Amino acid sequence: MAKIVVKQVKSTIGRPEAQVKIVKALGLGRIGKSKEIEDTPAVRGMIEKVSHLVEVAA
């Protein structure tokens, strides 16, 4: 499968707990951190829920 790079660009401070947990599950946790992960439907759904906090590069 293809890989995508997800980068956190905004803080999780003041966000709902569910969004904080999704960001942590993606392997992120602070602004500027990026992670290369498999492009699966589950990961795409997680990214969609926190799309306002992260950037995605193919």
mmCIF file of N, CA and C in Angstrom:
data_model
loop_
_atom_site.group_PDB
_atom_site.id
_atom_site.type_symbol
_atom_site.label_atom_id
_atom_site.label_comp_id
_atom_site.label_asym_id
_atom_site.label_seq_id
_atom_site.Cartn_x
_atom_site.Cartn_y
_atom_site.Cartn_z
ATOM 1 N N MET A 1 0.828 -1.199 0.000
ATOM 2 C CA MET A 1 0.000 0.000 0.000
ATOM 3 C C MET A 1 0.860 1.245 0.000
ATOM 4 N N ALA A 2 0.260 2.334 -0.396
ATOM 5 C CA ALA A 2 0.971 3.608 -0.436
ATOM 6 C C ALA A 2 1.147 4.175 0.965
ATOM 7 N N LYS A 3 2.135 5.030 1.081
ATOM 8 C CA LYS A 3 2.398 5.697 2.353
ATOM 9 C C LYS A 3 2.048 7.171 2.193
ATOM 10 N N ILE A 4 1.620 7.789 3.286
ATOM 11 C CA ILE A 4 1.370 9.226 3.296
ATOM 12 C C ILE A 4 2.101 9.824 4.492
ATOM 13 N N VAL A 5 2.426 11.102 4.384
ATOM 14 C CA VAL A 5 3.089 11.813 5.474
ATOM 15 C C VAL A 5 2.072 12.762 6.090
ATOM 16 N N VAL A 6 1.879 12.613 7.396
ATOM 17 C CA VAL A 6 0.935 13.452 8.134
ATOM 18 C C VAL A 6 1.748 14.338 9.066
ATOM 19 N N LYS A 7 1.483 15.642 9.043
ATOM 20 C CA LYS A 7 2.217 16.597 9.872
ATOM 21 C C LYS A 7 1.237 17.412 10.701
ATOM 22 N N GLN A 8 1.497 17.524 11.997
ATOM 23 C CA GLN A 8 0.638 18.318 12.867
ATOM 24 C C GLN A 8 1.014 19.788 12.719
ATOM 25 N N VAL A 9 0.017 20.638 12.434
ATOM 26 C CA VAL A 9 0.278 22.056 12.219
ATOM 27 C C VAL A 9 -0.423 22.953 13.242
ATOM 28 N N LYS A 10 -1.334 22.393 14.030
ATOM 29 C CA LYS A 10 -2.023 23.162 15.066
ATOM 30 C C LYS A 10 -2.050 22.364 16.362
ATOM 31 N N SER A 11 -2.184 23.088 17.463
ATOM 32 C CA SER A 11 -2.166 22.484 18.789
ATOM 33 C C SER A 11 -3.487 21.776 19.102
ATOM 34 N N THR A 12 -3.417 20.813 20.021
ATOM 35 C CA THR A 12 -4.620 20.111 20.479
ATOM 36 C C THR A 12 -5.169 20.721 21.767
ATOM 37 N N ILE A 13 -4.528 21.776 22.253
ATOM 38 C CA ILE A 13 -5.000 22.424 23.484
ATOM 39 C C ILE A 13 -6.405 22.972 23.260
ATOM 40 N N GLY A 14 -7.314 22.632 24.150
ATOM 41 C CA GLY A 14 -8.689 23.110 24.066
ATOM 42 C C GLY A 14 -9.568 22.325 23.115
ATOM 43 N N ARG A 15 -9.040 21.288 22.523
ATOM 44 C CA ARG A 15 -9.820 20.463 21.586
ATOM 45 C C ARG A 15 -10.530 19.350 22.354
ATOM 46 N N PRO A 16 -11.596 18.803 21.799
ATOM 47 C CA PRO A 16 -12.274 17.674 22.450
ATOM 48 C C PRO A 16 -11.320 16.495 22.635
ATOM 49 N N GLU A 17 -11.541 15.730 23.675
ATOM 50 C CA GLU A 17 -10.665 14.613 24.013
ATOM 51 C C GLU A 17 -10.552 13.612 22.867
ATOM 52 N N ALA A 18 -11.632 13.410 22.144
ATOM 53 C CA ALA A 18 -11.608 12.464 21.022
ATOM 54 C C ALA A 18 -10.592 12.896 19.967
ATOM 55 N N GLN A 19 -10.522 14.189 19.678
ATOM 56 C CA GLN A 19 -9.568 14.687 18.689
ATOM 57 C C GLN A 19 -8.136 14.540 19.189
ATOM 58 N N VAL A 20 -7.909 14.781 20.473
ATOM 59 C CA VAL A 20 -6.581 14.620 21.057
ATOM 60 C C VAL A 20 -6.134 13.166 20.927
ATOM 61 N N LYS A 21 -7.040 12.237 21.194
ATOM 62 C CA LYS A 21 -6.717 10.811 21.106
ATOM 63 C C LYS A 21 -6.417 10.399 19.665
ATOM 64 N N ILE A 22 -7.130 10.956 18.700
ATOM 65 C CA ILE A 22 -6.892 10.639 17.295
ATOM 66 C C ILE A 22 -5.506 11.117 16.877
ATOM 67 N N VAL A 23 -5.140 12.333 17.285
ATOM 68 C CA VAL A 23 -3.819 12.863 16.950
ATOM 69 C C VAL A 23 -2.733 11.969 17.541
ATOM 70 N N LYS A 24 -2.903 11.530 18.782
ATOM 71 C CA LYS A 24 -1.920 10.635 19.420
ATOM 72 C C LYS A 24 -1.872 9.285 18.695
ATOM 73 N N ALA A 25 -3.029 8.783 18.267
ATOM 74 C CA ALA A 25 -3.085 7.501 17.567
ATOM 75 C C ALA A 25 -2.390 7.573 16.205
ATOM 76 N N LEU A 26 -2.352 8.756 15.618
ATOM 77 C CA LEU A 26 -1.645 8.942 14.352
ATOM 78 C C LEU A 26 -0.136 9.038 14.560
ATOM 79 N N GLY A 27 0.296 9.061 15.811
ATOM 80 C CA GLY A 27 1.717 9.128 16.108
ATOM 81 C C GLY A 27 2.244 10.537 16.220
ATOM 82 N N LEU A 28 1.347 11.492 16.376
ATOM 83 C CA LEU A 28 1.734 12.895 16.501
ATOM 84 C C LEU A 28 1.575 13.319 17.950
ATOM 85 N N GLY A 29 1.813 14.581 18.253
ATOM 86 C CA GLY A 29 1.653 15.014 19.629
ATOM 87 C C GLY A 29 2.111 16.435 19.862
ATOM 88 N N ARG A 30 2.870 16.973 18.919
ATOM 89 C CA ARG A 30 3.274 18.367 19.063
ATOM 90 C C ARG A 30 3.361 19.001 17.681
ATOM 91 N N ILE A 31 3.275 20.298 17.637
ATOM 92 C CA ILE A 31 3.291 21.027 16.373
ATOM 93 C C ILE A 31 4.623 20.793 15.674
ATOM 94 N N GLY A 32 4.561 20.520 14.384
ATOM 95 C CA GLY A 32 5.760 20.317 13.587
ATOM 96 C C GLY A 32 6.176 18.873 13.450
ATOM 97 N N LYS A 33 5.637 17.987 14.274
ATOM 98 C CA LYS A 33 5.995 16.573 14.194
ATOM 99 C C LYS A 33 5.281 15.943 12.995
ATOM 100 N N SER A 34 6.002 15.077 12.284
ATOM 101 C CA SER A 34 5.389 14.394 11.139
ATOM 102 C C SER A 34 5.648 12.905 11.245
ATOM 103 N N LYS A 35 4.806 12.147 10.556
ATOM 104 C CA LYS A 35 4.877 10.687 10.625
ATOM 105 C C LYS A 35 4.475 10.132 9.265
ATOM 106 N N GLU A 36 5.206 9.122 8.803
ATOM 107 C CA GLU A 36 4.859 8.434 7.569
ATOM 108 C C GLU A 36 4.087 7.177 7.944
ATOM 109 N N ILE A 37 2.858 7.057 7.439
ATOM 110 C CA ILE A 37 2.001 5.933 7.791
ATOM 111 C C ILE A 37 1.336 5.352 6.541
ATOM 112 N N GLU A 38 0.843 4.122 6.669
ATOM 113 C CA GLU A 38 0.139 3.458 5.573
ATOM 114 C C GLU A 38 -1.163 4.197 5.254
ATOM 115 N N ASP A 39 -1.476 4.292 3.978
ATOM 116 C CA ASP A 39 -2.708 4.947 3.532
ATOM 117 C C ASP A 39 -3.830 3.913 3.476
ATOM 118 N N THR A 40 -4.583 3.802 4.580
ATOM 119 C CA THR A 40 -5.705 2.871 4.655
ATOM 120 C C THR A 40 -6.992 3.666 4.875
ATOM 121 N N PRO A 41 -8.135 3.055 4.624
ATOM 122 C CA PRO A 41 -9.398 3.761 4.869
ATOM 123 C C PRO A 41 -9.552 4.202 6.329
ATOM 124 N N ALA A 42 -9.072 3.402 7.265
ATOM 125 C CA ALA A 42 -9.174 3.763 8.682
ATOM 126 C C ALA A 42 -8.347 5.005 8.984
ATOM 127 N N VAL A 43 -7.145 5.052 8.449
ATOM 128 C CA VAL A 43 -6.280 6.214 8.671
ATOM 129 C C VAL A 43 -6.878 7.444 7.991
ATOM 130 N N ARG A 44 -7.416 7.282 6.805
ATOM 131 C CA ARG A 44 -8.059 8.405 6.104
ATOM 132 C C ARG A 44 -9.224 8.966 6.925
ATOM 133 N N GLY A 45 -9.997 8.089 7.552
ATOM 134 C CA GLY A 45 -11.096 8.534 8.402
ATOM 135 C C GLY A 45 -10.602 9.311 9.606
ATOM 136 N N MET A 46 -9.501 8.853 10.209
ATOM 137 C CA MET A 46 -8.920 9.553 11.347
ATOM 138 C C MET A 46 -8.433 10.940 10.932
ATOM 139 N N ILE A 47 -7.780 11.000 9.776
ATOM 140 C CA ILE A 47 -7.264 12.282 9.283
ATOM 141 C C ILE A 47 -8.413 13.248 8.995
ATOM 142 N N GLU A 48 -9.512 12.728 8.464
ATOM 143 C CA GLU A 48 -10.667 13.578 8.162
ATOM 144 C C GLU A 48 -11.231 14.210 9.428
ATOM 145 N N LYS A 49 -11.214 13.476 10.544
ATOM 146 C CA LYS A 49 -11.746 13.988 11.809
ATOM 147 C C LYS A 49 -10.895 15.117 12.385
ATOM 148 N N VAL A 50 -9.592 15.112 12.086
ATOM 149 C CA VAL A 50 -8.696 16.145 12.621
ATOM 150 C C VAL A 50 -8.018 16.932 11.493
ATOM 151 N N SER A 51 -8.686 17.050 10.362
ATOM 152 C CA SER A 51 -8.090 17.701 9.191
ATOM 153 C C SER A 51 -7.724 19.160 9.445
ATOM 154 N N HIS A 52 -8.378 19.784 10.420
ATOM 155 C CA HIS A 52 -8.076 21.173 10.755
ATOM 156 C C HIS A 52 -6.813 21.303 11.600
ATOM 157 N N LEU A 53 -6.258 20.178 12.059
ATOM 158 C CA LEU A 53 -5.053 20.180 12.901
ATOM 159 C C LEU A 53 -3.831 19.639 12.181
ATOM 160 N N VAL A 54 -4.018 18.963 11.051
ATOM 161 C CA VAL A 54 -2.907 18.300 10.370
ATOM 162 C C VAL A 54 -2.840 18.660 8.882
ATOM 163 N N GLU A 55 -1.668 18.405 8.295
ATOM 164 C CA GLU A 55 -1.472 18.506 6.846
ATOM 165 C C GLU A 55 -1.094 17.128 6.336
ATOM 166 N N VAL A 56 -1.506 16.812 5.114
ATOM 167 C CA VAL A 56 -1.198 15.507 4.522
ATOM 168 C C VAL A 56 -0.435 15.715 3.230
ATOM 169 N N ALA A 57 0.658 14.962 3.086
ATOM 170 C CA ALA A 57 1.442 14.978 1.841
ATOM 171 C C ALA A 57 1.526 13.538 1.330
ATOM 172 N N ALA A 58 1.376 13.387 0.036
ATOM 173 C CA ALA A 58 1.432 12.057 -0.577
ATOM 174 C C ALA A 58 2.801 11.618 -0.801
#
